[in-house]
Amino acid sequence: MNLHRTVAHEVEAAFAAAALSGSPIVLQPAKNADFGDYQVNGVMGAAKQAKQNPRELAQKVADALADNAVIASAEVAGPGFINLRLHPEFLAQKVAAALADGEHLGVATATQPDTVVVDYSSPNLAKEMHVGHLRSSIIGDSITRIYGFLGHHVIRQNHVGDWGTQFGMLVAYMVEQQQHNAAFELADLEQFYRNAKVRFDEDAAFADTARDYVVRLQSGDAAVLSLWRQFVAISLSHAQEVYDTLGLLLSPDDVAGESLYNPDLQQVVDELGAQGLAVDDDGAKVVFLDEFKNQDGEAAAFIVQKQGGGFLYASTDLACMRYRVRRLQATRLLYVVDHRQKLHFEQLFTTARKAGWLPENVHAEFIGFGTMMGKDGKPFKTRSGDTVKLADLLAEAVERATGLVRSKNAELSEDEAQRIGRVVGIGAVKYADLSKNRNSDYVFDWDTMLSFEGNTAPYLQYAYTRVQSVFRKAGDWNRNAGVLLNEPLEQQLALELLKFADVLNHAADTYMPHHLAAYLYQVATLFSRFYEACPILKAEGALRDSRLQLAELTGRTLKTGLDLLGIEVLDVM
Ligand code: ARG
C-alpha cells in the first residue's frame, strides 16, 4: 500500500467537492505529530486564484473530508492549512495487512516492471581497489536492491577497466617476473603496478616490449591475450574478495568490462560517420555537440576516435550503451559514477540519442556522488598521503568494531565477537555513506560511524536486536489478534511503519538511498519511544498481542530496510 497516495486520493476528492478541481494539492507528512499526521497546504494558492477567503475555502475542503474511511479529522489551521488525522482503525487494518504480507510488508510491486541496467563499482583492473571505489560500489548495490524489491528486472553490470595501454606494461612485467621466478604469484597489485611503472620509465627496452604487447593485444595475438587474461583474472579475484567482504550482490557473472566492446568500436565510429554525426577533425573523429557550448560559444567536441585510429573511453561507452539497449533490452540505464564524470555521461547520452542508440522509451540517468573526505577536510588518504586500499579499510573497520563489541560485552566468545564485529564494522562503513545525500562530500570518521548513538548502523542494528529480544521472552502469543492503536505513540509508530512503500518509491525515483536510511532511523527512534512508554510484555491479553504485532512489523521493517541498504542484522549483539 502506498499510504501517501491513499491519503492524497481522499484529499483530491475533497478538493473536487469544494469545486477546486485542477488546483495543485500539496500534501505533506506533518512535521509535528501534535498537529496531525498530514498537512494539506494547497488551498491558499487556489483561494488566491479564485479570489476567495482562504480559511473559508479550507473549511469547505475540511468539511468534505470529514467522515471518510481514511481520515478521522480535518482541521483548518493558520492562514488556510488543513491538518489531517488518520483513523486509528484504518491504520490498524493496514498494519495487519502489512504483517500478513510476509517479507514484502505490503509494498506493491511495479505493474510495469522496467529492465534496469545498473553500472556500478566498475574499477580499473590495472590497480587494486581503493577507497575511491567504495561509494559507487555500495550506492549502486543499494539501488539494485531497492529496484529489485520493487519488482523491476535488475541487471548488474561491472564495467571494469580491463583494456588500454597500461595492460601492455603490466603483461610485460608479469612475463619478466615469471622468467625470474617460476613460482611467481601476483599478491599485491598496487606494488606490482608501481614496480612495472618503474621498469617502464627506467628501461627503454622494457618500454618497447610493453608497447609491442599493446599492439599485439589489440590485434588479438593469442599468446599475449592469454597473459592478459591471467592478469585480469587475478585482479578480478581481488575485486571479488572485496565485494564478498562488503556483502555486495556483484558476482563474477556481472563483469562486463571494456574489452567486451572492443569488436564493436570501429562499427560504432563508422555508423556515427555515416549518419553525419562524427566528422573528421585533424585526423580524429569527433561529434560536435551544440548542446554543450563552451564560453566562446563553440560546440563541445566529443571525441570518439583518436588520431591514428585509437579508441577511447567514449567509444567504448557508446558501444556499451548499444549493447545494453539492444542485447540486454534495458528500459532504464543507470550509471553510478563519481560526479567528476558527469559531463562525459551527459555528452554520451546526447550523442547516443542522436544516433538512435538510446531510444525515447529508454531512460538514462547519471547517478553521481561526492568525495569521501578525511577529518582534515581533504580527500581521504593514508597518513603518508597514499590512497587507501579498500581491503585495508574494511579490515580496519572489522577490527575496530570487534574491539568495541568485546569491550561492551566481555562474555562473548572470541568467535561471536568476531562474527558480530564483522557485521557491525562493515555495516558502519556502508551506513555512514548511504545515510548521506550522495551528492555531497562527507567526512569519513571512525568514531562517529561506530557510535551506538545517533543515526548510525550500530544504533539501528542494536534497535533490531532489541526487538528480537522481546520475542525471545514473549512465549506464546496470538499473531492474528486485532491491532489496537489507542495510545498516541502506538499510532505514530504504526503511521511511520506504513510509510515504508512511499519511502522506497521515493528513494528509487530519486536514486537516493539516504531517504531510506533516514526513515529507518525514524522508525527505530519511534519504536524506542513506544517501547519505553507502552509496556509490551507486561501488557495483557489483546493489548499485549497488539503491541507484539507492532514490534513484529518494526523488526521486519528494520531488517528488510537495512537489507535494501546492503546491511546485515543480528539477533544478539
Ligand atoms: N572504470 C571507470 C573509472 O574507474 C568507471 C567506469 C564507469 N562506467 C562506465 N560505463 N563508464 O573511472
Coordinates of C-alpha atoms and ligand atoms in Angstrom, one line a residue:
M1 CA 0.0 0.0 0.0
N2 CA 1.1 3.5 -0.8
L3 CA -0.1 5.5 2.2
H4 CA 0.6 8.9 0.8
R5 CA -1.3 8.0 -2.4
T6 CA -4.2 6.7 -0.4
V7 CA -4.5 9.9 1.6
A8 CA -3.9 12.1 -1.4
H9 CA -6.7 10.4 -3.2
E10 CA -9.1 11.4 -0.4
V11 CA -7.8 14.9 -0.4
E12 CA -8.3 15.1 -4.1
A13 CA -11.9 14.1 -3.8
A14 CA -12.5 16.8 -1.2
F15 CA -10.9 19.4 -3.4
A16 CA -13.2 18.4 -6.1
A17 CA -16.2 18.5 -3.8
A18 CA -15.2 22.1 -2.8
A19 CA -15.1 22.9 -6.5
L20 CA -11.3 23.2 -6.5
S21 CA -10.6 20.6 -9.2
G22 CA -7.4 21.4 -11.1
S23 CA -5.8 23.1 -8.1
P24 CA -2.4 21.8 -7.1
I25 CA -2.8 19.7 -4.0
V26 CA 0.2 19.8 -1.7
L27 CA 0.0 17.0 0.9
Q28 CA 2.9 16.7 3.3
P29 CA 3.5 14.4 6.3
A30 CA 3.2 16.7 9.3
K31 CA 6.5 17.5 10.9
N32 CA 5.0 17.8 14.3
A33 CA 2.8 14.9 15.4
D34 CA 0.9 17.2 17.8
F35 CA -0.8 18.8 14.9
G36 CA -1.8 15.7 13.0
D37 CA -0.5 13.1 10.6
Y38 CA -0.5 15.1 7.4
Q39 CA -0.9 18.7 6.4
V40 CA -2.6 20.0 3.3
N41 CA -1.3 23.3 2.0
G42 CA -2.5 23.8 -1.5
V43 CA -5.7 25.7 -0.6
M44 CA -4.1 29.1 -0.2
G45 CA -2.9 29.2 -3.7
A46 CA -6.2 28.2 -5.0
A47 CA -8.0 30.8 -2.9
K48 CA -5.8 33.5 -4.2
Q49 CA -6.6 32.5 -7.8
A50 CA -10.3 32.2 -7.1
K51 CA -10.2 35.5 -5.1
Q52 CA -11.8 33.8 -2.1
N53 CA -11.1 33.8 1.5
P54 CA -8.5 31.0 2.1
R55 CA -9.8 30.0 5.5
E56 CA -13.3 29.7 4.3
L57 CA -12.2 27.7 1.3
A58 CA -10.1 25.5 3.6
Q59 CA -13.1 24.9 5.7
K60 CA -15.1 23.7 2.7
V61 CA -12.4 21.2 1.9
A62 CA -12.1 20.2 5.5
D63 CA -15.9 19.6 5.7
A64 CA -15.7 17.5 2.6
L65 CA -13.0 15.4 4.2
A66 CA -14.7 14.7 7.4
D67 CA -16.0 11.3 8.0
N68 CA -14.5 9.0 5.5
A69 CA -12.8 5.7 6.0
V70 CA -9.3 7.0 5.9
I71 CA -9.4 10.5 7.5
A72 CA -10.7 10.9 11.0
S73 CA -10.4 14.6 11.3
A74 CA -9.5 17.6 9.2
E75 CA -8.9 20.9 11.0
V76 CA -8.2 24.3 9.5
A77 CA -5.1 25.9 10.9
G78 CA -3.3 29.2 10.4
P79 CA -4.0 31.2 7.2
G80 CA -5.6 28.1 5.5
F81 CA -3.7 24.9 6.1
I82 CA -5.5 21.8 6.9
N83 CA -4.3 19.3 9.5
L84 CA -5.3 15.7 9.0
R85 CA -5.5 12.9 11.4
L86 CA -6.0 9.4 10.1
H87 CA -8.4 6.9 11.6
P88 CA -6.6 4.6 14.0
E89 CA -8.8 1.7 12.8
F90 CA -7.7 2.4 9.2
L91 CA -4.0 2.4 10.4
A92 CA -4.6 -0.8 12.4
Q93 CA -6.1 -2.6 9.4
K94 CA -3.2 -1.6 7.2
V95 CA -0.7 -2.8 9.8
A96 CA -2.4 -6.2 9.9
A97 CA -2.3 -6.3 6.1
A98 CA 1.4 -5.5 6.0
L99 CA 2.0 -8.2 8.6
A100 CA 0.1 -10.7 6.5
D101 CA 2.3 -9.9 3.5
G102 CA 5.4 -11.7 4.8
E103 CA 8.7 -10.3 3.7
H104 CA 7.1 -7.8 1.3
L105 CA 5.4 -5.8 4.1
G106 CA 2.6 -4.7 2.0
V107 CA 4.8 -2.9 -0.6
A108 CA 3.2 -3.3 -4.0
T109 CA 5.5 -4.3 -6.9
A110 CA 5.7 -2.4 -10.2
T111 CA 2.8 -3.1 -12.5
Q112 CA 5.0 -2.3 -15.5
P113 CA 8.5 -3.5 -14.5
D114 CA 11.5 -1.9 -16.0
T115 CA 14.6 -3.7 -17.1
V116 CA 17.1 -1.7 -15.1
V117 CA 20.7 -2.0 -16.1
V118 CA 22.9 -0.6 -13.3
D119 CA 26.5 0.1 -14.0
Y120 CA 28.4 0.3 -10.7
S121 CA 31.7 -0.3 -8.9
S122 CA 33.5 -0.6 -12.3
P123 CA 37.1 -0.3 -11.1
N124 CA 40.1 -0.2 -13.4
L125 CA 41.8 -3.6 -13.1
A126 CA 45.3 -2.3 -13.5
K127 CA 45.4 -1.4 -9.8
E128 CA 43.9 -2.6 -6.6
M129 CA 40.5 -1.3 -5.5
H130 CA 40.9 1.8 -3.3
V131 CA 38.6 3.9 -1.3
G132 CA 37.6 5.8 -4.4
H133 CA 35.6 2.7 -5.4
L134 CA 33.7 2.5 -2.2
R135 CA 30.8 4.9 -3.0
S136 CA 29.9 3.6 -6.4
S137 CA 30.0 0.0 -5.1
I138 CA 27.7 0.5 -2.1
I139 CA 25.4 3.1 -3.5
G140 CA 25.0 1.1 -6.7
D141 CA 24.4 -2.1 -4.8
S142 CA 21.7 -0.5 -2.7
I143 CA 19.9 0.9 -5.8
T144 CA 19.9 -2.5 -7.4
R145 CA 18.4 -4.0 -4.2
I146 CA 15.7 -1.3 -4.0
Y147 CA 14.7 -1.7 -7.7
G148 CA 14.7 -5.4 -7.3
F149 CA 12.4 -5.3 -4.3
L150 CA 10.0 -3.0 -6.1
G151 CA 9.6 -5.7 -8.8
H152 CA 11.9 -4.5 -11.5
H153 CA 14.1 -6.7 -13.5
V154 CA 17.6 -5.7 -12.5
I155 CA 20.8 -6.4 -14.4
R156 CA 24.1 -5.5 -12.7
Q157 CA 27.0 -4.6 -14.9
N158 CA 30.5 -4.2 -13.6
H159 CA 32.1 -2.1 -16.4
V160 CA 35.7 -2.8 -15.3
G161 CA 38.6 -1.1 -17.0
D162 CA 40.4 -4.1 -18.4
W163 CA 41.6 -2.7 -21.7
G164 CA 44.1 0.0 -22.7
T165 CA 47.8 0.7 -22.9
Q166 CA 48.6 0.0 -19.2
F167 CA 48.0 -3.6 -19.8
G168 CA 50.9 -3.9 -22.2
M169 CA 53.2 -2.7 -19.4
L170 CA 51.7 -5.0 -16.8
V171 CA 51.8 -8.1 -19.0
A172 CA 55.4 -7.3 -19.9
Y173 CA 56.3 -7.1 -16.3
M174 CA 54.4 -10.3 -15.5
V175 CA 56.5 -12.1 -18.1
E176 CA 59.7 -10.7 -16.7
Q177 CA 58.8 -11.8 -13.2
Q178 CA 57.8 -15.3 -14.3
Q179 CA 61.1 -15.6 -16.1
H180 CA 62.9 -14.8 -12.8
N181 CA 60.8 -16.9 -10.6
A182 CA 58.6 -19.8 -11.9
A183 CA 56.5 -19.8 -8.7
F184 CA 55.7 -16.1 -9.1
E185 CA 52.3 -15.1 -7.8
L186 CA 50.7 -11.7 -8.1
A187 CA 49.8 -10.9 -4.5
D188 CA 50.0 -7.1 -4.2
L189 CA 48.6 -5.5 -7.3
E190 CA 49.4 -2.0 -6.2
Q191 CA 53.0 -2.7 -5.6
F192 CA 53.1 -4.7 -8.9
Y193 CA 51.8 -1.7 -10.8
R194 CA 54.3 0.6 -9.2
N195 CA 57.2 -1.8 -10.0
A196 CA 56.1 -2.2 -13.6
K197 CA 55.9 1.6 -13.9
V198 CA 59.5 1.9 -12.6
R199 CA 60.7 -0.6 -15.1
F200 CA 58.8 1.2 -17.9
D201 CA 60.4 4.5 -17.0
E202 CA 63.9 3.3 -16.5
D203 CA 64.5 0.7 -19.2
A204 CA 63.9 1.6 -22.9
A205 CA 64.0 -2.0 -24.0
F206 CA 61.3 -2.9 -21.4
A207 CA 59.2 0.0 -22.6
D208 CA 59.5 -1.2 -26.2
T209 CA 58.3 -4.7 -25.2
A210 CA 55.4 -3.1 -23.4
R211 CA 54.4 -1.1 -26.4
D212 CA 54.8 -4.2 -28.6
Y213 CA 52.4 -6.1 -26.3
V214 CA 49.8 -3.4 -26.6
V215 CA 49.8 -3.7 -30.4
R216 CA 49.7 -7.5 -30.2
L217 CA 47.0 -7.4 -27.6
Q218 CA 44.8 -5.2 -29.8
S219 CA 45.4 -7.3 -32.9
G220 CA 44.3 -10.4 -31.0
D221 CA 47.7 -12.2 -30.6
A222 CA 46.8 -15.4 -28.8
A223 CA 49.9 -15.6 -26.6
V224 CA 49.6 -12.0 -25.3
L225 CA 45.8 -12.4 -24.9
S226 CA 46.4 -15.4 -22.7
L227 CA 48.8 -13.4 -20.5
W228 CA 46.4 -10.5 -20.3
R229 CA 43.6 -12.9 -19.3
Q230 CA 45.8 -14.2 -16.5
F231 CA 46.4 -10.7 -15.2
V232 CA 42.7 -9.8 -15.5
A233 CA 41.6 -12.9 -13.7
I234 CA 43.9 -12.2 -10.8
S235 CA 42.8 -8.6 -10.5
L236 CA 39.1 -9.6 -10.7
S237 CA 39.5 -12.2 -8.0
H238 CA 41.0 -9.4 -5.7
A239 CA 37.9 -7.3 -6.5
Q240 CA 35.6 -10.2 -5.8
E241 CA 37.2 -10.6 -2.4
V242 CA 36.4 -7.0 -1.6
Y243 CA 32.8 -7.5 -2.9
D244 CA 32.3 -10.5 -0.7
T245 CA 33.7 -8.7 2.3
L246 CA 31.3 -5.8 1.6
G247 CA 28.4 -8.2 1.1
L248 CA 27.6 -6.8 -2.4
L249 CA 25.4 -8.7 -4.8
L250 CA 28.0 -8.3 -7.5
S251 CA 29.3 -11.6 -8.8
P252 CA 31.8 -12.6 -11.5
D253 CA 28.9 -13.1 -13.8
D254 CA 28.2 -9.4 -13.7
V255 CA 31.6 -8.4 -15.1
A256 CA 31.2 -6.9 -18.5
G257 CA 34.4 -5.0 -18.9
E258 CA 35.6 -2.5 -21.5
S259 CA 37.3 -5.3 -23.5
L260 CA 33.9 -6.9 -24.3
Y261 CA 33.0 -4.0 -26.6
N262 CA 36.3 -3.9 -28.4
P263 CA 35.0 -5.8 -31.5
D264 CA 32.2 -3.2 -32.0
L265 CA 34.2 0.0 -31.7
Q266 CA 35.1 0.5 -35.3
Q267 CA 31.5 -0.1 -36.4
V268 CA 30.2 2.5 -33.8
V269 CA 32.5 5.1 -35.1
D270 CA 31.7 4.3 -38.8
E271 CA 28.0 4.5 -38.1
L272 CA 28.4 7.9 -36.4
G273 CA 30.3 8.9 -39.5
A274 CA 27.7 7.6 -41.9
Q275 CA 25.0 9.5 -40.0
G276 CA 27.0 12.6 -40.4
L277 CA 27.3 12.9 -36.6
A278 CA 31.0 12.2 -36.4
V279 CA 33.3 14.3 -38.5
D280 CA 37.0 14.4 -39.2
D281 CA 38.9 16.9 -37.1
D282 CA 42.6 16.9 -37.5
G283 CA 42.7 13.2 -38.1
A284 CA 40.4 12.4 -35.1
K285 CA 36.7 11.6 -35.3
V286 CA 34.6 14.0 -33.4
V287 CA 31.0 14.5 -32.6
F288 CA 30.3 18.3 -32.1
L289 CA 27.6 18.9 -29.6
D290 CA 25.8 22.3 -29.9
E291 CA 24.1 21.4 -26.6
F292 CA 27.3 21.8 -24.7
K293 CA 28.8 25.1 -25.8
N294 CA 31.9 26.5 -24.1
Q295 CA 32.3 30.1 -23.0
D296 CA 33.3 31.1 -26.5
G297 CA 30.1 29.7 -27.9
E298 CA 31.9 26.7 -29.6
A299 CA 30.2 23.3 -29.6
A300 CA 31.8 20.8 -27.3
A301 CA 33.9 18.1 -29.0
F302 CA 33.0 14.5 -28.0
I303 CA 36.0 12.6 -29.4
V304 CA 35.1 9.0 -30.5
Q305 CA 38.4 8.1 -32.2
K306 CA 41.9 9.5 -31.7
Q307 CA 44.3 10.5 -34.4
G308 CA 46.0 7.3 -35.5
G309 CA 42.8 5.2 -35.0
G310 CA 42.9 4.5 -31.3
F311 CA 39.6 4.3 -29.4
L312 CA 38.7 5.9 -26.1
Y313 CA 36.6 5.7 -23.1
A314 CA 33.8 7.4 -25.0
S315 CA 33.9 5.0 -27.9
T316 CA 33.6 2.1 -25.5
D317 CA 30.7 3.7 -23.7
L318 CA 28.8 4.2 -26.9
A319 CA 29.2 0.6 -27.9
C320 CA 28.3 -0.5 -24.4
M321 CA 25.1 1.5 -24.5
R322 CA 24.1 -0.1 -27.7
Y323 CA 24.7 -3.4 -26.2
R324 CA 22.7 -2.7 -23.1
V325 CA 19.7 -1.4 -25.1
R326 CA 19.7 -4.0 -27.9
R327 CA 21.0 -7.1 -26.2
L328 CA 20.1 -6.6 -22.6
Q329 CA 16.8 -4.8 -23.6
A330 CA 17.3 -2.2 -21.0
T331 CA 14.4 0.3 -20.4
R332 CA 16.3 2.2 -17.8
L333 CA 20.1 2.7 -17.8
L334 CA 21.8 3.8 -14.6
Y335 CA 25.4 4.8 -14.2
V336 CA 26.7 5.1 -10.7
V337 CA 29.9 7.0 -11.2
D338 CA 31.9 9.8 -9.4
H339 CA 30.4 13.2 -10.2
R340 CA 33.6 14.3 -12.0
Q341 CA 32.4 12.2 -14.9
K342 CA 29.0 13.9 -15.2
L343 CA 29.9 15.8 -18.4
H344 CA 31.1 12.7 -20.1
F345 CA 27.8 11.0 -19.4
E346 CA 25.7 13.9 -20.5
Q347 CA 27.6 14.1 -23.7
L348 CA 27.3 10.3 -24.1
F349 CA 23.6 10.4 -23.6
T350 CA 23.1 13.2 -26.1
T351 CA 25.3 11.5 -28.7
A352 CA 23.5 8.2 -28.3
R353 CA 20.1 9.8 -28.6
K354 CA 21.1 11.5 -31.8
A355 CA 22.5 8.2 -33.2
G356 CA 19.3 6.4 -32.3
W357 CA 21.0 4.0 -29.9
L358 CA 19.2 5.4 -26.9
P359 CA 15.5 5.4 -28.0
E360 CA 12.9 7.7 -26.5
N361 CA 11.4 5.0 -24.3
V362 CA 14.7 4.2 -22.6
H363 CA 15.6 6.4 -19.7
A364 CA 19.3 7.0 -19.0
E365 CA 20.5 8.5 -15.8
F366 CA 23.9 9.6 -14.4
I367 CA 24.0 8.9 -10.7
G368 CA 26.9 10.9 -9.4
F369 CA 28.3 11.2 -5.9
G370 CA 30.7 13.4 -3.9
T371 CA 34.0 12.6 -2.4
M372 CA 34.8 10.7 0.8
M373 CA 36.9 13.1 2.9
G374 CA 39.3 12.7 5.8
K375 CA 38.9 14.6 9.0
D376 CA 41.3 17.2 7.7
G377 CA 38.7 18.1 5.1
K378 CA 40.8 16.7 2.2
P379 CA 40.1 13.6 0.2
F380 CA 40.6 10.5 2.4
K381 CA 44.2 9.3 2.3
T382 CA 46.7 7.4 4.5
R383 CA 48.8 9.4 6.9
S384 CA 51.6 9.4 4.3
G385 CA 49.3 10.7 1.7
D386 CA 48.8 7.4 -0.3
T387 CA 45.5 6.1 -1.5
V388 CA 43.9 3.7 1.0
K389 CA 43.3 0.2 -0.3
L390 CA 39.7 -0.8 0.1
A391 CA 40.7 -4.2 1.5
D392 CA 42.7 -2.5 4.3
L393 CA 40.0 -0.1 5.1
L394 CA 37.4 -2.8 5.6
A395 CA 39.8 -4.9 7.6
E396 CA 40.3 -2.0 9.9
A397 CA 36.6 -1.5 10.2
V398 CA 36.1 -5.1 11.3
E399 CA 39.0 -4.9 13.7
R400 CA 37.7 -1.7 15.3
A401 CA 34.2 -3.0 15.6
T402 CA 35.3 -6.3 17.1
G403 CA 37.2 -4.5 19.8
L404 CA 34.2 -2.3 20.5
V405 CA 31.9 -5.3 20.7
R406 CA 34.3 -7.1 23.1
S407 CA 34.5 -4.1 25.3
K408 CA 30.7 -3.8 25.5
N409 CA 30.2 -7.4 26.3
A410 CA 33.0 -9.3 27.9
E411 CA 31.1 -12.5 28.0
L412 CA 31.1 -13.1 24.2
S413 CA 33.2 -15.9 22.9
E414 CA 36.0 -14.9 20.6
D415 CA 34.1 -16.4 17.6
E416 CA 31.0 -14.5 18.5
A417 CA 32.9 -11.2 19.0
Q418 CA 34.4 -11.7 15.5
R419 CA 31.2 -12.5 13.8
I420 CA 29.4 -9.6 15.4
G421 CA 32.4 -7.3 14.8
R422 CA 32.3 -8.1 11.1
V423 CA 28.6 -7.3 10.7
V424 CA 28.9 -4.1 12.8
G425 CA 32.1 -2.9 11.2
I426 CA 31.0 -3.4 7.6
G427 CA 27.5 -2.1 8.3
A428 CA 29.0 1.0 9.9
V429 CA 31.1 1.8 6.8
K430 CA 28.3 1.3 4.5
Y431 CA 25.7 3.1 6.5
A432 CA 27.9 6.1 7.1
D433 CA 28.0 6.5 3.3
L434 CA 24.4 5.6 2.5
S435 CA 22.9 7.8 5.1
K436 CA 24.3 10.9 3.5
N437 CA 22.9 12.6 0.5
R438 CA 25.1 11.1 -2.3
N439 CA 25.6 14.5 -4.0
S440 CA 27.5 15.8 -1.0
D441 CA 31.1 15.1 0.1
Y442 CA 31.2 13.5 3.5
V443 CA 33.8 13.1 6.2
F444 CA 34.8 9.6 7.0
D445 CA 35.1 9.3 10.7
W446 CA 35.5 6.0 12.6
D447 CA 34.2 7.3 16.0
T448 CA 31.0 8.7 14.6
M449 CA 30.1 5.8 12.4
L450 CA 30.8 3.2 15.1
S451 CA 28.8 5.0 17.7
F452 CA 25.8 3.2 19.2
E453 CA 24.0 6.5 19.4
G454 CA 22.7 8.7 16.6
N455 CA 22.0 7.9 13.0
T456 CA 24.5 5.0 12.6
A457 CA 24.4 1.3 11.7
P458 CA 25.2 0.1 15.2
Y459 CA 22.3 2.1 16.5
L460 CA 19.9 0.5 14.0
Q461 CA 21.4 -2.9 14.4
Y462 CA 21.0 -2.6 18.1
A463 CA 17.4 -1.5 17.8
Y464 CA 16.8 -4.6 15.8
T465 CA 18.3 -6.9 18.4
R466 CA 16.1 -5.1 21.0
V467 CA 13.0 -6.1 19.1
Q468 CA 14.3 -9.7 18.8
S469 CA 14.9 -9.9 22.5
V470 CA 11.2 -9.1 23.1
F471 CA 10.3 -12.1 21.1
R472 CA 12.7 -14.4 22.9
K473 CA 10.9 -13.5 26.1
A474 CA 7.3 -13.4 24.7
G475 CA 6.4 -17.1 24.8
D476 CA 3.1 -17.9 23.1
W477 CA 1.1 -15.1 21.6
N478 CA -1.6 -14.6 19.0
R479 CA -0.1 -13.3 15.8
N480 CA -3.5 -12.7 14.3
A481 CA -5.1 -10.8 17.1
G482 CA -6.5 -7.4 16.1
V483 CA -4.2 -4.4 16.2
L484 CA -5.2 -1.7 18.7
L485 CA -3.9 1.8 18.4
N486 CA -5.2 3.7 21.4
E487 CA -2.0 5.4 22.5
P488 CA -0.6 8.3 20.5
L489 CA 2.8 6.6 20.5
E490 CA 1.3 3.4 19.0
Q491 CA -0.4 5.5 16.4
Q492 CA 2.8 7.3 15.5
L493 CA 4.8 4.1 15.2
A494 CA 2.1 2.5 13.1
L495 CA 1.8 5.5 10.8
E496 CA 5.6 5.5 10.3
L497 CA 5.7 1.8 9.6
L498 CA 3.0 2.3 6.9
K499 CA 5.1 4.8 5.1
F500 CA 7.6 2.2 4.0
A501 CA 6.3 1.8 0.5
D502 CA 6.3 5.6 -0.1
V503 CA 9.8 5.9 1.2
L504 CA 11.1 3.1 -1.0
N505 CA 9.5 4.5 -4.1
H506 CA 10.9 7.9 -3.3
A507 CA 14.3 6.5 -2.8
A508 CA 14.0 4.6 -6.1
D509 CA 12.7 7.6 -8.1
T510 CA 15.5 9.9 -6.8
Y511 CA 18.1 7.2 -6.7
M512 CA 18.8 8.3 -3.2
P513 CA 19.2 5.6 -0.6
H514 CA 19.6 8.2 2.2
H515 CA 15.9 8.7 2.2
L516 CA 15.5 5.1 3.3
A517 CA 18.3 5.4 5.9
A518 CA 16.6 8.5 7.4
Y519 CA 13.3 6.6 7.5
L520 CA 14.8 3.6 9.3
Y521 CA 16.4 5.9 11.8
Q522 CA 12.9 7.5 12.4
V523 CA 11.3 4.0 12.8
A524 CA 14.0 3.0 15.3
T525 CA 13.5 6.2 17.3
L526 CA 9.7 5.9 17.4
F527 CA 10.0 2.3 18.4
S528 CA 12.3 3.2 21.2
R529 CA 9.8 5.8 22.5
F530 CA 6.9 3.4 22.2
Y531 CA 8.9 0.7 23.9
E532 CA 9.6 2.9 26.9
A533 CA 6.1 4.3 27.2
C534 CA 4.0 1.3 26.3
P535 CA 4.9 -1.9 28.1
I536 CA 4.8 -4.8 25.7
L537 CA 5.4 -8.0 27.7
K538 CA 3.8 -6.7 30.8
A539 CA 0.6 -5.8 29.0
E540 CA -2.2 -8.3 29.0
G541 CA -4.4 -10.2 26.5
A542 CA -5.4 -8.4 23.3
L543 CA -3.2 -5.4 24.1
R544 CA -0.1 -7.5 24.6
D545 CA -0.8 -9.3 21.3
S546 CA -1.3 -6.0 19.5
R547 CA 1.9 -4.5 20.8
L548 CA 3.8 -7.6 19.9
Q549 CA 2.4 -7.2 16.4
L550 CA 3.7 -3.6 16.2
A551 CA 7.1 -4.9 17.4
E552 CA 7.0 -7.6 14.8
L553 CA 6.3 -5.2 12.0
T554 CA 9.0 -2.9 13.3
G555 CA 11.5 -5.7 13.3
R556 CA 10.7 -6.8 9.8
T557 CA 10.8 -3.2 8.5
L558 CA 14.2 -2.6 10.0
K559 CA 15.5 -5.9 8.7
T560 CA 14.2 -5.5 5.2
G561 CA 15.1 -1.8 5.1
L562 CA 18.6 -2.5 6.2
D563 CA 18.9 -5.3 3.8
L564 CA 17.9 -2.9 1.0
L565 CA 20.9 -0.8 2.1
G566 CA 23.0 -4.0 2.0
I567 CA 23.4 -4.1 5.8
E568 CA 23.0 -7.2 7.9
V569 CA 21.3 -7.5 11.2
L570 CA 22.0 -9.8 14.2
D571 CA 19.6 -11.4 16.7
V572 CA 22.0 -10.5 19.5
M573 CA 25.0 -8.2 19.8
Ligands
ARG1 N1 36.4 2.5 -14.8 C1 35.9 3.8 -14.7 C2 36.7 4.6 -13.6 O1 37.3 3.9 -12.8 C3 34.4 3.9 -14.3 C4 33.5 3.3 -15.3 C5 32.1 3.7 -15.2 N2 31.2 3.1 -16.1 C6 31.2 3.5 -17.4 N3 30.3 2.8 -18.2 N4 31.9 4.4 -18.0 O2 36.7 5.8 -13.7

